[in-house]
Short mmCIF file of C-alpha atoms in Angstrom, two decimals:
data_model
loop_
_atom_site.label_atom_id
_atom_site.label_comp_id
_atom_site.label_asym_id
_atom_site.label_seq_id
_atom_site.Cartn_x
_atom_site.Cartn_y
_atom_site.Cartn_z
CA MET A 12 -22.30 12.76 -9.52
CA ASP A 13 -23.25 15.88 -7.56
CA LEU A 14 -21.06 15.83 -4.45
CA SER A 15 -22.66 18.28 -2.06
CA LEU A 16 -24.36 18.17 1.33
CA GLY A 17 -27.57 19.95 0.35
CA ARG A 18 -29.75 16.89 -0.18
CA ILE A 19 -28.60 14.93 2.86
CA LYS A 20 -29.03 17.95 5.14
CA VAL A 21 -32.61 18.44 3.95
CA LEU A 22 -33.29 14.75 4.47
CA LEU A 23 -31.79 14.75 7.98
CA SER A 24 -33.81 17.82 8.93
CA HIS A 25 -36.98 15.71 8.61
CA LEU A 26 -35.65 12.87 10.77
CA PRO A 27 -35.04 12.69 14.53
CA GLN A 28 -32.05 14.88 15.35
CA TYR A 29 -28.73 13.02 15.45
CA THR A 30 -27.06 13.71 18.80
CA LEU A 31 -24.65 10.84 19.51
CA PRO A 32 -20.96 11.45 20.30
CA THR A 33 -19.12 10.48 17.13
CA ILE A 34 -15.64 9.57 15.92
CA HIS A 35 -15.29 10.36 12.21
CA ILE A 36 -12.62 8.60 10.11
CA ALA A 37 -11.47 9.32 6.53
CA GLY A 38 -8.62 7.97 4.40
CA THR A 39 -7.80 6.12 1.19
CA ASN A 40 -6.64 2.91 2.85
CA GLY A 41 -6.92 1.70 6.43
CA LYS A 42 -9.98 3.57 7.67
CA GLY A 43 -11.99 0.36 8.03
CA SER A 44 -9.28 -1.28 10.13
CA VAL A 45 -8.92 1.83 12.31
CA SER A 46 -12.66 2.06 12.87
CA SER A 47 -12.74 -1.64 13.82
CA PHE A 48 -9.93 -1.19 16.36
CA VAL A 49 -11.60 1.86 17.91
CA ALA A 50 -15.07 0.30 18.06
CA SER A 51 -13.69 -2.89 19.60
CA ILE A 52 -11.73 -0.97 22.25
CA LEU A 53 -14.76 1.14 23.16
CA GLN A 54 -16.98 -1.93 23.39
CA ALA A 55 -14.41 -3.73 25.57
CA SER A 56 -14.47 -0.64 27.80
CA GLY A 57 -18.19 -1.01 28.44
CA PHE A 58 -19.67 1.46 25.97
CA ARG A 59 -22.65 0.80 23.70
CA VAL A 60 -21.10 1.33 20.27
CA GLY A 61 -22.41 1.72 16.74
CA SER A 62 -20.15 1.64 13.69
CA PHE A 63 -20.78 2.27 10.01
CA ASN A 64 -18.40 1.10 7.28
CA SER A 65 -18.85 1.23 3.54
CA PRO A 66 -19.03 -0.47 1.20
CA HIS A 67 -20.65 -3.49 2.82
CA LEU A 68 -19.09 -6.90 2.35
CA ILE A 69 -21.84 -9.49 1.89
CA SER A 70 -24.98 -7.51 2.72
CA VAL A 71 -25.81 -3.91 3.54
CA LEU A 72 -26.62 -5.17 7.05
CA ASP A 73 -22.96 -5.97 7.76
CA SER A 74 -22.01 -2.32 7.20
CA ILE A 75 -24.10 -1.26 10.20
CA ILE A 76 -22.88 -2.72 13.50
CA ILE A 77 -24.63 -2.18 16.83
CA ASN A 78 -22.78 -3.52 19.87
CA GLY A 79 -20.74 -5.91 17.76
CA GLU A 80 -23.63 -7.36 15.75
CA PRO A 81 -25.02 -6.45 12.31
CA VAL A 82 -28.32 -4.60 12.42
CA GLY A 83 -31.38 -6.84 11.99
CA SER A 84 -33.12 -6.87 8.62
CA ASP A 85 -36.53 -5.89 10.01
CA LEU A 86 -35.07 -2.94 11.89
CA TYR A 87 -33.08 -1.81 8.85
CA ASN A 88 -35.94 -2.21 6.38
CA GLY A 89 -38.33 -0.26 8.59
CA ALA A 90 -35.93 2.66 8.94
CA ARG A 91 -35.04 2.57 5.26
CA ARG A 92 -38.69 2.72 4.19
CA LEU A 93 -39.26 5.78 6.36
CA VAL A 94 -36.22 7.55 4.90
CA GLU A 95 -37.25 6.68 1.34
CA ASP A 96 -40.80 7.90 1.95
CA ILE A 97 -39.50 11.27 3.13
CA ASN A 98 -37.11 11.45 0.19
CA SER A 99 -39.79 10.73 -2.42
CA GLY A 100 -42.50 12.74 -0.69
CA LEU A 101 -40.39 15.89 -0.61
CA GLY A 102 -38.71 15.30 -3.97
CA ILE A 103 -35.24 15.50 -2.43
CA GLU A 104 -33.68 13.06 -4.93
CA ALA A 105 -31.03 11.88 -2.49
CA THR A 106 -28.40 9.46 -3.77
CA SER A 107 -28.27 5.82 -2.66
CA PHE A 108 -25.41 6.55 -0.27
CA GLU A 109 -27.21 9.56 1.17
CA LEU A 110 -30.29 7.42 1.79
CA LEU A 111 -28.10 4.79 3.45
CA THR A 112 -26.32 7.37 5.62
CA ALA A 113 -29.62 8.88 6.77
CA THR A 114 -30.92 5.41 7.58
CA VAL A 115 -27.79 4.58 9.56
CA LEU A 116 -27.91 7.77 11.62
CA MET A 117 -31.58 7.20 12.38
CA LEU A 118 -30.91 3.60 13.45
CA PHE A 119 -28.05 4.62 15.71
CA GLU A 120 -30.06 7.40 17.35
CA SER A 121 -32.98 5.06 18.06
CA ALA A 122 -30.65 2.38 19.50
CA LYS A 123 -29.66 4.74 22.34
CA LEU A 124 -25.96 4.15 21.86
CA ASP A 125 -23.20 5.80 23.87
CA ILE A 126 -20.93 6.52 20.92
CA VAL A 127 -20.61 5.99 17.16
CA VAL A 128 -17.61 5.27 14.92
CA LEU A 129 -18.44 6.67 11.50
CA GLU A 130 -16.37 5.86 8.40
CA VAL A 131 -16.41 8.28 5.48
CA GLY A 132 -17.73 6.83 2.23
CA MET A 133 -15.55 8.75 -0.25
CA GLY A 134 -13.48 11.87 0.28
CA GLY A 135 -14.65 13.74 3.33
CA LEU A 136 -15.64 17.38 2.91
CA THR A 137 -18.72 16.67 0.80
CA ASP A 138 -19.33 13.08 1.89
CA ALA A 139 -22.81 12.42 3.25
CA THR A 140 -21.38 11.38 6.63
CA ASN A 141 -19.98 14.90 7.04
CA ALA A 142 -23.52 16.27 7.39
CA VAL A 143 -23.62 15.30 11.07
CA PRO A 144 -23.74 18.31 13.42
CA ASP A 145 -20.41 19.81 14.47
CA ASP A 146 -21.16 19.40 18.15
CA VAL A 147 -21.37 15.59 18.01
CA ILE A 148 -17.83 15.14 16.71
CA LEU A 149 -15.34 14.20 19.44
CA VAL A 150 -12.38 13.28 17.21
CA SER A 151 -11.77 13.24 13.46
CA ALA A 152 -9.04 11.11 11.91
CA LEU A 153 -7.24 10.55 8.62
CA THR A 154 -5.54 7.29 7.66
CA ALA A 155 -3.14 6.79 4.74
CA VAL A 156 -3.87 8.94 1.68
CA ASP A 157 -3.09 7.77 -1.83
CA LEU A 158 -4.42 8.14 -5.35
CA ASP A 159 -7.95 6.81 -5.76
CA HIS A 160 -11.26 8.24 -6.96
CA GLN A 161 -9.37 11.05 -8.73
CA LYS A 162 -12.42 11.75 -10.90
CA PHE A 163 -14.20 13.08 -7.81
CA LEU A 164 -11.47 14.10 -5.38
CA GLY A 165 -8.64 15.55 -7.46
CA ASP A 166 -5.65 14.43 -9.50
CA THR A 167 -2.96 14.75 -6.82
CA VAL A 168 -2.53 13.36 -3.31
CA GLY A 169 -2.45 16.93 -2.05
CA ALA A 170 -5.85 17.70 -3.55
CA ILE A 171 -7.27 14.42 -2.27
CA ALA A 172 -5.92 15.13 1.21
CA ARG A 173 -7.67 18.52 1.22
CA GLN A 174 -10.98 16.81 0.57
CA LYS A 175 -10.41 14.18 3.24
CA ALA A 176 -9.22 16.71 5.84
CA GLY A 177 -12.51 18.52 5.32
CA ILE A 178 -14.05 16.45 8.12
CA ALA A 179 -12.02 18.39 10.73
CA ARG A 180 -13.97 20.38 13.33
CA LYS A 181 -12.86 23.57 15.03
CA GLY A 182 -11.34 23.01 18.44
CA ARG A 183 -11.46 19.20 18.22
CA PRO A 184 -8.57 16.77 17.78
CA PHE A 185 -7.75 15.71 14.22
CA VAL A 186 -5.58 12.59 14.24
CA VAL A 187 -3.48 11.97 11.13
CA GLY A 188 -1.67 8.70 10.55
CA PRO A 189 1.73 8.11 8.94
CA GLN A 190 1.77 9.33 5.34
CA LYS A 191 3.82 8.25 2.34
CA TYR A 192 3.66 11.62 0.57
CA PRO A 193 4.88 14.95 2.06
CA ASP A 194 2.23 16.84 0.06
CA VAL A 195 -0.46 15.13 2.12
CA MET A 196 0.81 16.68 5.35
CA VAL A 197 1.15 20.09 3.69
CA SER A 198 -2.53 20.02 2.69
CA VAL A 199 -3.63 18.61 6.04
CA ARG A 200 -1.86 21.32 8.03
CA ILE A 201 -3.37 24.07 5.90
CA VAL A 202 -6.91 22.73 6.21
CA VAL A 203 -6.83 21.49 9.79
CA GLU A 204 -4.79 24.17 11.53
CA GLU A 205 -5.14 27.29 9.40
CA GLU A 206 -8.59 27.02 7.84
CA VAL A 207 -10.60 25.01 10.37
CA GLY A 208 -8.74 25.60 13.62
CA ALA A 209 -8.72 21.97 14.73
CA GLU A 210 -5.96 20.47 16.89
CA LEU A 211 -3.60 18.37 14.76
CA VAL A 212 -2.39 15.13 16.36
CA CYS A 213 0.26 13.16 14.45
CA ALA A 214 0.04 9.44 15.18
CA GLY A 215 3.02 7.12 15.05
CA PRO A 216 2.88 3.37 14.40
CA ALA A 217 2.52 0.73 17.07
CA ALA A 218 5.78 -1.03 17.89
CA THR A 219 6.43 -4.74 17.64
CA ARG A 220 7.96 -6.52 20.63
CA THR A 221 9.02 -9.98 21.71
CA TRP A 222 6.49 -12.38 23.14
CA ASP A 223 6.26 -12.13 26.93
CA GLU A 224 4.58 -15.18 28.47
CA ALA A 225 3.97 -13.30 31.71
CA VAL A 226 1.81 -10.81 29.78
CA ASP A 227 0.72 -12.69 26.67
CA GLY A 228 0.40 -16.25 27.91
CA PRO A 229 1.78 -19.23 25.96
CA PRO A 230 2.79 -18.26 22.41
CA GLU A 231 0.37 -19.08 19.63
CA PRO A 232 2.26 -21.03 16.96
CA ALA A 233 2.21 -20.29 13.28
CA VAL A 234 0.13 -22.73 11.25
CA ARG A 235 2.51 -25.47 10.17
CA ALA A 236 3.40 -26.28 6.61
CA THR A 237 1.21 -28.95 5.05
CA SER A 238 1.35 -31.20 2.04
CA SER A 239 -0.34 -28.49 0.00
CA LEU A 240 1.27 -25.37 1.52
CA PRO A 241 5.02 -25.66 2.07
CA PHE A 242 5.48 -22.56 4.24
CA ARG A 243 4.09 -21.67 7.63
CA ARG A 244 1.28 -19.19 7.80
CA PRO A 245 1.83 -16.36 10.28
CA ALA A 246 0.61 -16.80 13.84
CA ALA A 247 -2.89 -15.52 14.50
CA VAL A 248 -1.58 -12.67 16.68
CA ARG A 249 1.68 -10.80 17.27
CA PRO A 250 2.80 -8.82 20.32
CA VAL A 251 2.83 -5.02 20.05
CA SER A 252 3.21 -2.05 22.37
CA LEU A 253 1.50 1.35 22.29
CA SER A 254 2.54 4.55 24.00
CA LEU A 255 -0.40 6.68 25.17
CA PRO A 256 0.51 9.93 26.97
CA CYS A 257 -2.22 9.39 29.56
CA PHE A 258 -0.68 6.13 30.81
CA PRO A 259 2.75 5.94 32.49
CA ASP A 260 3.65 2.62 30.86
CA PRO A 261 3.19 1.33 27.31
CA VAL A 262 0.05 -0.67 26.61
CA LEU A 263 0.99 -4.25 25.71
CA ALA A 264 -1.39 -6.01 23.36
CA LEU A 265 -1.73 -8.81 20.82
CA LEU A 266 -2.50 -7.66 17.28
CA PRO A 267 -4.73 -10.06 15.29
CA LEU A 268 -4.76 -8.25 11.92
CA GLN A 269 -2.07 -9.28 9.43
CA GLY A 270 0.39 -7.03 7.59
CA ASP A 271 2.90 -4.41 8.73
CA HIS A 272 0.54 -1.63 7.59
CA GLN A 273 -1.68 -2.57 10.52
CA LEU A 274 0.95 -1.13 12.85
CA ASP A 275 0.20 2.28 11.32
CA ASN A 276 -3.54 1.70 11.58
CA LEU A 277 -3.29 0.61 15.20
CA GLY A 278 -1.22 3.70 15.93
CA VAL A 279 -4.01 5.90 14.55
CA ALA A 280 -6.57 4.04 16.65
CA ALA A 281 -4.43 4.49 19.77
CA SER A 282 -4.14 8.23 19.14
CA ILE A 283 -7.92 8.47 18.75
CA VAL A 284 -8.40 6.70 22.08
CA SER A 285 -5.76 8.92 23.68
CA SER A 286 -7.61 12.01 22.43
CA LEU A 287 -10.85 10.72 23.96
CA LEU A 288 -9.07 10.34 27.29
CA THR A 289 -7.35 13.72 27.33
CA HIS A 290 -9.43 16.28 25.43
CA SER A 291 -11.84 18.22 27.61
CA TYR A 292 -14.66 18.20 25.06
CA SER A 293 -14.66 14.39 25.03
CA THR A 294 -14.30 13.87 28.77
CA GLN A 295 -17.27 16.18 29.38
CA ARG A 296 -19.47 14.00 27.17
CA LEU A 297 -18.65 10.48 28.38
CA PRO A 298 -16.73 8.87 31.28
CA PHE A 299 -13.80 7.70 29.18
CA GLY A 300 -11.28 8.11 32.00
CA SER A 301 -13.04 5.68 34.32
CA ARG A 302 -13.75 3.03 31.70
CA ILE A 303 -10.85 2.94 29.23
CA THR A 304 -7.83 1.28 30.83
CA PRO A 305 -4.71 -0.45 29.47
CA SER A 306 -6.43 -3.81 29.99
CA THR A 307 -9.61 -2.81 28.09
CA ILE A 308 -7.49 -1.39 25.27
CA ALA A 309 -5.55 -4.66 25.04
CA ALA A 310 -8.76 -6.70 25.16
CA GLY A 311 -10.34 -4.59 22.43
CA ILE A 312 -7.33 -4.90 20.15
CA ARG A 313 -7.17 -8.67 20.65
CA SER A 314 -10.85 -9.11 19.72
CA THR A 315 -10.71 -6.90 16.61
CA SER A 316 -11.68 -8.55 13.34
CA TRP A 317 -11.85 -7.10 9.84
CA ALA A 318 -13.01 -9.55 7.18
CA GLY A 319 -11.53 -9.75 3.72
CA ARG A 320 -8.10 -8.35 4.52
CA LEU A 321 -5.03 -10.63 4.41
CA SER A 322 -7.10 -13.56 5.58
CA PHE A 323 -6.26 -17.23 5.00
CA HIS A 324 -9.05 -19.74 4.42
CA ASP A 325 -9.09 -23.49 3.83
CA VAL A 326 -11.68 -24.50 1.23
CA PRO A 327 -12.44 -28.25 1.41
CA LEU A 328 -11.82 -29.93 -1.92
CA SER A 329 -15.15 -31.70 -1.52
CA ARG A 330 -16.83 -28.30 -1.90
CA LEU A 331 -14.95 -27.62 -5.12
CA GLY A 332 -16.06 -30.79 -6.83
CA GLY A 333 -12.44 -31.86 -6.70
CA GLY A 334 -13.14 -35.57 -6.63
CA THR A 335 -12.46 -36.16 -2.95
CA GLU A 336 -14.54 -36.55 0.18
CA ASP A 337 -11.54 -36.35 2.53
CA PRO A 338 -12.36 -33.49 4.93
CA ASP A 339 -8.65 -32.93 5.57
CA GLU A 340 -7.91 -32.08 1.95
CA SER A 341 -8.35 -28.42 1.14
CA LEU A 342 -7.27 -25.57 -1.09
CA VAL A 343 -5.52 -22.74 0.75
CA VAL A 344 -6.91 -19.33 -0.23
CA LEU A 345 -5.51 -15.94 0.77
CA VAL A 346 -8.22 -13.28 0.53
CA ASP A 347 -7.58 -9.54 0.36
CA GLY A 348 -9.70 -6.67 -0.91
CA ALA A 349 -6.74 -4.79 -2.44
CA HIS A 350 -8.35 -2.57 -5.07
CA ASN A 351 -5.91 0.24 -5.83
CA PRO A 352 -2.15 0.44 -6.53
CA ALA A 353 -1.28 1.26 -2.91
CA SER A 354 -3.21 -1.64 -1.37
CA ALA A 355 -2.01 -3.98 -4.14
CA SER A 356 1.58 -3.07 -3.20
CA VAL A 357 0.82 -3.89 0.45
CA LEU A 358 -0.54 -7.30 -0.54
CA ALA A 359 2.46 -7.96 -2.78
CA SER A 360 4.84 -7.05 0.05
CA TYR A 361 2.99 -9.37 2.42
CA MET A 362 3.29 -12.32 0.02
CA SER A 363 6.97 -11.58 -0.59
CA HIS A 364 7.58 -11.63 3.15
CA LEU A 365 5.81 -14.98 3.50
CA LEU A 366 7.97 -16.55 0.83
CA GLU A 367 11.21 -15.00 2.10
CA SER A 368 10.68 -15.96 5.74
CA THR A 369 9.73 -19.57 5.05
CA PRO A 370 11.05 -20.55 1.62
CA VAL A 371 10.19 -23.80 -0.08
CA GLY A 372 12.81 -26.42 0.59
CA GLY A 373 14.54 -28.54 -2.02
CA SER A 374 13.61 -28.29 -5.66
CA GLU A 375 9.84 -28.20 -5.20
CA ASP A 376 7.90 -25.57 -7.09
CA LEU A 377 5.21 -23.40 -5.58
CA ASN A 378 1.94 -22.84 -7.42
CA LEU A 379 0.41 -19.40 -6.99
CA THR A 380 -2.89 -18.63 -8.69
CA PHE A 381 -4.49 -15.20 -8.60
CA VAL A 382 -8.26 -14.91 -8.91
CA LEU A 383 -8.92 -11.31 -9.87
CA ALA A 384 -11.74 -8.88 -10.51
CA LEU A 385 -11.71 -5.08 -10.63
CA SER A 386 -14.18 -2.24 -10.38
CA ASP A 387 -14.43 0.12 -13.33
CA SER A 388 -13.16 3.33 -11.69
CA PRO A 389 -11.37 5.65 -14.11
CA PRO A 390 -8.89 7.27 -14.23
CA LYS A 391 -7.51 4.35 -12.19
CA THR A 392 -6.59 1.66 -14.69
CA PRO A 393 -6.35 -2.14 -14.37
CA LEU A 394 -2.68 -1.90 -15.31
CA GLN A 395 -1.95 0.44 -12.39
CA THR A 396 -3.67 -1.83 -9.88
CA LEU A 397 -2.41 -5.19 -11.12
CA SER A 398 1.21 -4.29 -11.92
CA PRO A 399 2.51 -4.30 -8.32
CA LEU A 400 0.57 -7.47 -7.57
CA LEU A 401 1.64 -9.61 -10.51
CA SER A 402 5.26 -8.47 -10.51
CA PHE A 403 5.88 -8.77 -6.76
CA GLU A 404 9.37 -9.56 -5.52
CA ARG A 405 9.88 -13.28 -5.10
CA ALA A 406 12.36 -15.20 -2.98
CA MET A 407 15.32 -16.22 -5.12
CA ASP A 408 15.21 -19.88 -4.06
CA VAL A 409 11.52 -20.32 -4.74
CA LYS A 410 10.37 -21.23 -8.23
CA ILE A 411 6.79 -20.04 -8.64
CA ASN A 412 4.33 -21.31 -11.22
CA LEU A 413 2.18 -18.22 -11.64
CA ARG A 414 -1.38 -18.33 -13.00
CA ALA A 415 -4.38 -16.03 -13.02
CA ALA A 416 -8.12 -16.21 -13.49
CA ALA A 417 -9.98 -13.03 -14.45
CA LEU A 418 -13.60 -12.69 -13.32
CA GLU A 419 -16.41 -10.18 -13.08
CA PHE A 420 -17.96 -9.85 -9.62
CA THR A 421 -21.71 -10.24 -9.26
CA PRO A 422 -24.02 -7.18 -9.05
CA VAL A 423 -23.62 -5.26 -5.79
CA GLU A 424 -26.70 -4.85 -3.59
CA GLY A 425 -27.90 -1.25 -3.50
CA MET A 426 -25.01 0.03 -5.62
CA PRO A 427 -26.08 -0.16 -9.28
CA TRP A 428 -23.38 2.30 -10.34
CA VAL A 429 -20.61 -0.15 -9.37
CA ARG A 430 -19.56 -2.08 -12.46
CA PRO A 431 -16.79 -4.62 -12.99
CA VAL A 432 -14.03 -4.28 -15.54
CA PRO A 433 -14.73 -6.84 -18.30
CA SER A 434 -12.81 -10.03 -17.62
CA SER A 435 -11.46 -9.99 -21.17
CA GLU A 436 -9.86 -6.60 -20.48
CA ILE A 437 -8.28 -7.92 -17.28
CA ARG A 438 -6.85 -10.89 -19.18
CA ASP A 439 -5.31 -8.54 -21.75
CA VAL A 440 -3.68 -6.51 -18.97
CA ILE A 441 -2.33 -9.65 -17.30
CA LYS A 442 -0.72 -10.68 -20.59
CA GLU A 443 0.77 -7.20 -20.92
CA ILE A 444 2.33 -7.42 -17.45
CA ASP A 445 3.65 -10.97 -17.81
CA GLY A 446 3.14 -12.93 -21.00
CA ASP A 447 4.23 -16.15 -19.30
CA ILE A 448 1.40 -16.22 -16.74
CA GLY A 449 -0.97 -19.11 -17.28
CA LEU A 450 -4.50 -17.80 -17.84
CA TRP A 451 -7.81 -19.50 -17.17
CA THR A 452 -10.05 -19.69 -20.19
CA PRO A 453 -13.43 -21.17 -19.19
CA ARG A 454 -14.48 -24.22 -21.11
CA GLU A 455 -17.50 -24.00 -23.38
CA GLY A 456 -20.62 -23.56 -21.26
CA GLU A 457 -18.57 -22.97 -18.10
CA ARG A 458 -19.43 -19.91 -16.00
CA GLU A 459 -16.85 -17.35 -14.96
CA SER A 460 -17.32 -17.81 -11.22
CA VAL A 461 -15.22 -17.99 -8.08
CA ALA A 462 -16.12 -21.67 -7.66
CA ASN A 463 -15.04 -22.63 -11.18
CA ALA A 464 -11.86 -20.53 -10.94
CA LEU A 465 -10.89 -22.25 -7.68
CA LEU A 466 -11.56 -25.69 -9.16
CA TRP A 467 -9.32 -24.81 -12.12
CA ALA A 468 -6.63 -23.57 -9.75
CA HIS A 469 -6.75 -26.82 -7.78
CA GLU A 470 -6.54 -28.93 -10.93
CA GLU A 471 -3.54 -26.93 -12.18
CA HIS A 472 -1.81 -27.20 -8.81
CA GLN A 473 -2.28 -30.97 -8.87
CA ARG A 474 -0.77 -31.17 -12.33
CA HIS A 475 2.32 -29.28 -11.13
CA GLY A 476 3.20 -30.90 -7.81
CA GLY A 477 0.23 -29.93 -5.67
CA LYS A 478 1.90 -27.34 -3.46
CA GLY A 479 0.65 -23.77 -3.45
CA PHE A 480 -2.17 -21.39 -2.71
CA VAL A 481 -4.70 -19.09 -4.33
CA CYS A 482 -4.89 -15.33 -3.82
CA ILE A 483 -8.26 -13.63 -4.36
CA ALA A 484 -7.80 -9.88 -4.83
CA GLY A 485 -8.64 -6.78 -6.84
CA SER A 486 -12.05 -5.97 -5.38
CA LEU A 487 -13.94 -6.32 -2.11
CA TYR A 488 -16.94 -7.25 -4.22
CA LEU A 489 -15.06 -10.33 -5.48
CA VAL A 490 -14.08 -11.12 -1.89
CA ALA A 491 -17.78 -10.91 -1.03
CA ASP A 492 -18.58 -13.44 -3.76
CA PHE A 493 -16.04 -15.80 -2.17
CA TYR A 494 -17.52 -15.39 1.31
CA ARG A 495 -21.06 -15.99 0.06
CA GLU A 496 -19.92 -19.25 -1.49
CA TYR A 497 -17.61 -20.65 1.19
CA GLU A 498 -18.00 -18.89 4.56
#
């Protein structure tokens, strides 16, 4: 793959000039959550907002959001045809992602938006999104950096961070979130401060706080234990506070996204918003100071959603072919797009916390079935991604019956280069990690599908006491298959 900006710049030069104020976000993990927080806050503050996230979840349309809604198919198809005609007519040979990026920028420009939140596809320096003009960038940001896509970005976190920090712009704020590796900050400081001359802003995490009924209203209870799930699911929101230098008091908000890592992501989003409010280049472009207030920030955070990340769903057994028509009977499914060792560790930690905070009482066992698929993305290996997930720390007083189903996700729209790891290879890796894990082997003539894997999981849970849940993980493309079937 030729990672350069030559093709996309030629393509953009034949389209209407892109002029919209833009927030540009890179990172290995968390950039989608951060962009969702920022877009939601801006929209709650009265701005017309466009956001672009990749890869898409169910359809390419859901990667392009205009004022909180996916772009319409007719609008998208018309813009895409124009971009493809220019590409073929001039022999540019742009990649699929470059064509998509050009289409997105054209759609945003024509929608007469106030501001755009633009997520990097991969890396940063040579990513197609980095072809936007320097003068449109208000703030650049970097979320957590870890090993991923080493084939294209480098073999160390320091090298990867250099690529991702390449979105910095001279004289503009560059917000960097909390980092696990010191080498990341070394690379970031060199690129951002010494080479580019941007203003480095180090974001801290949001802080948790106790529920305050005067501010938050009546507390929202955790979902109670049921006959099939013997621990309480977390409450839909939790109270947090954010310190922004431009406000005398902390901003008090309710955070709807699950997982402690979202405190880091929210901290990055808050620092981006703070930069918009305080940096002269931003305040000259848009009236942030008169529109963004503590109340609009809190409202934007509360209304943030980000599908496919630590999300619980109840799948009616009647839709599984489970032999019941009772609408109250369901299979509990935890969905998360964890697709690299770092995000798999986050998911494992989240499940450990659930089991530790609300352990199963008595001598009852808990059934936990993983439904897994992986993208073929060397040098990242299935063993590296699945090891933290399948060997997660478990509460001492909870006996877990662990099972796994290995699948291959369906072909991804517009991304023919994305291929799944063969399910047979995933099964071999699962056996290598834990030879005692029960594995699903489809019956003769039975498809390897999310629906059949969930039906198997339900049947196994019933055979072993009935209590438990399913975790779908390993790939956002597998999560997308689940949503197409059940949401």
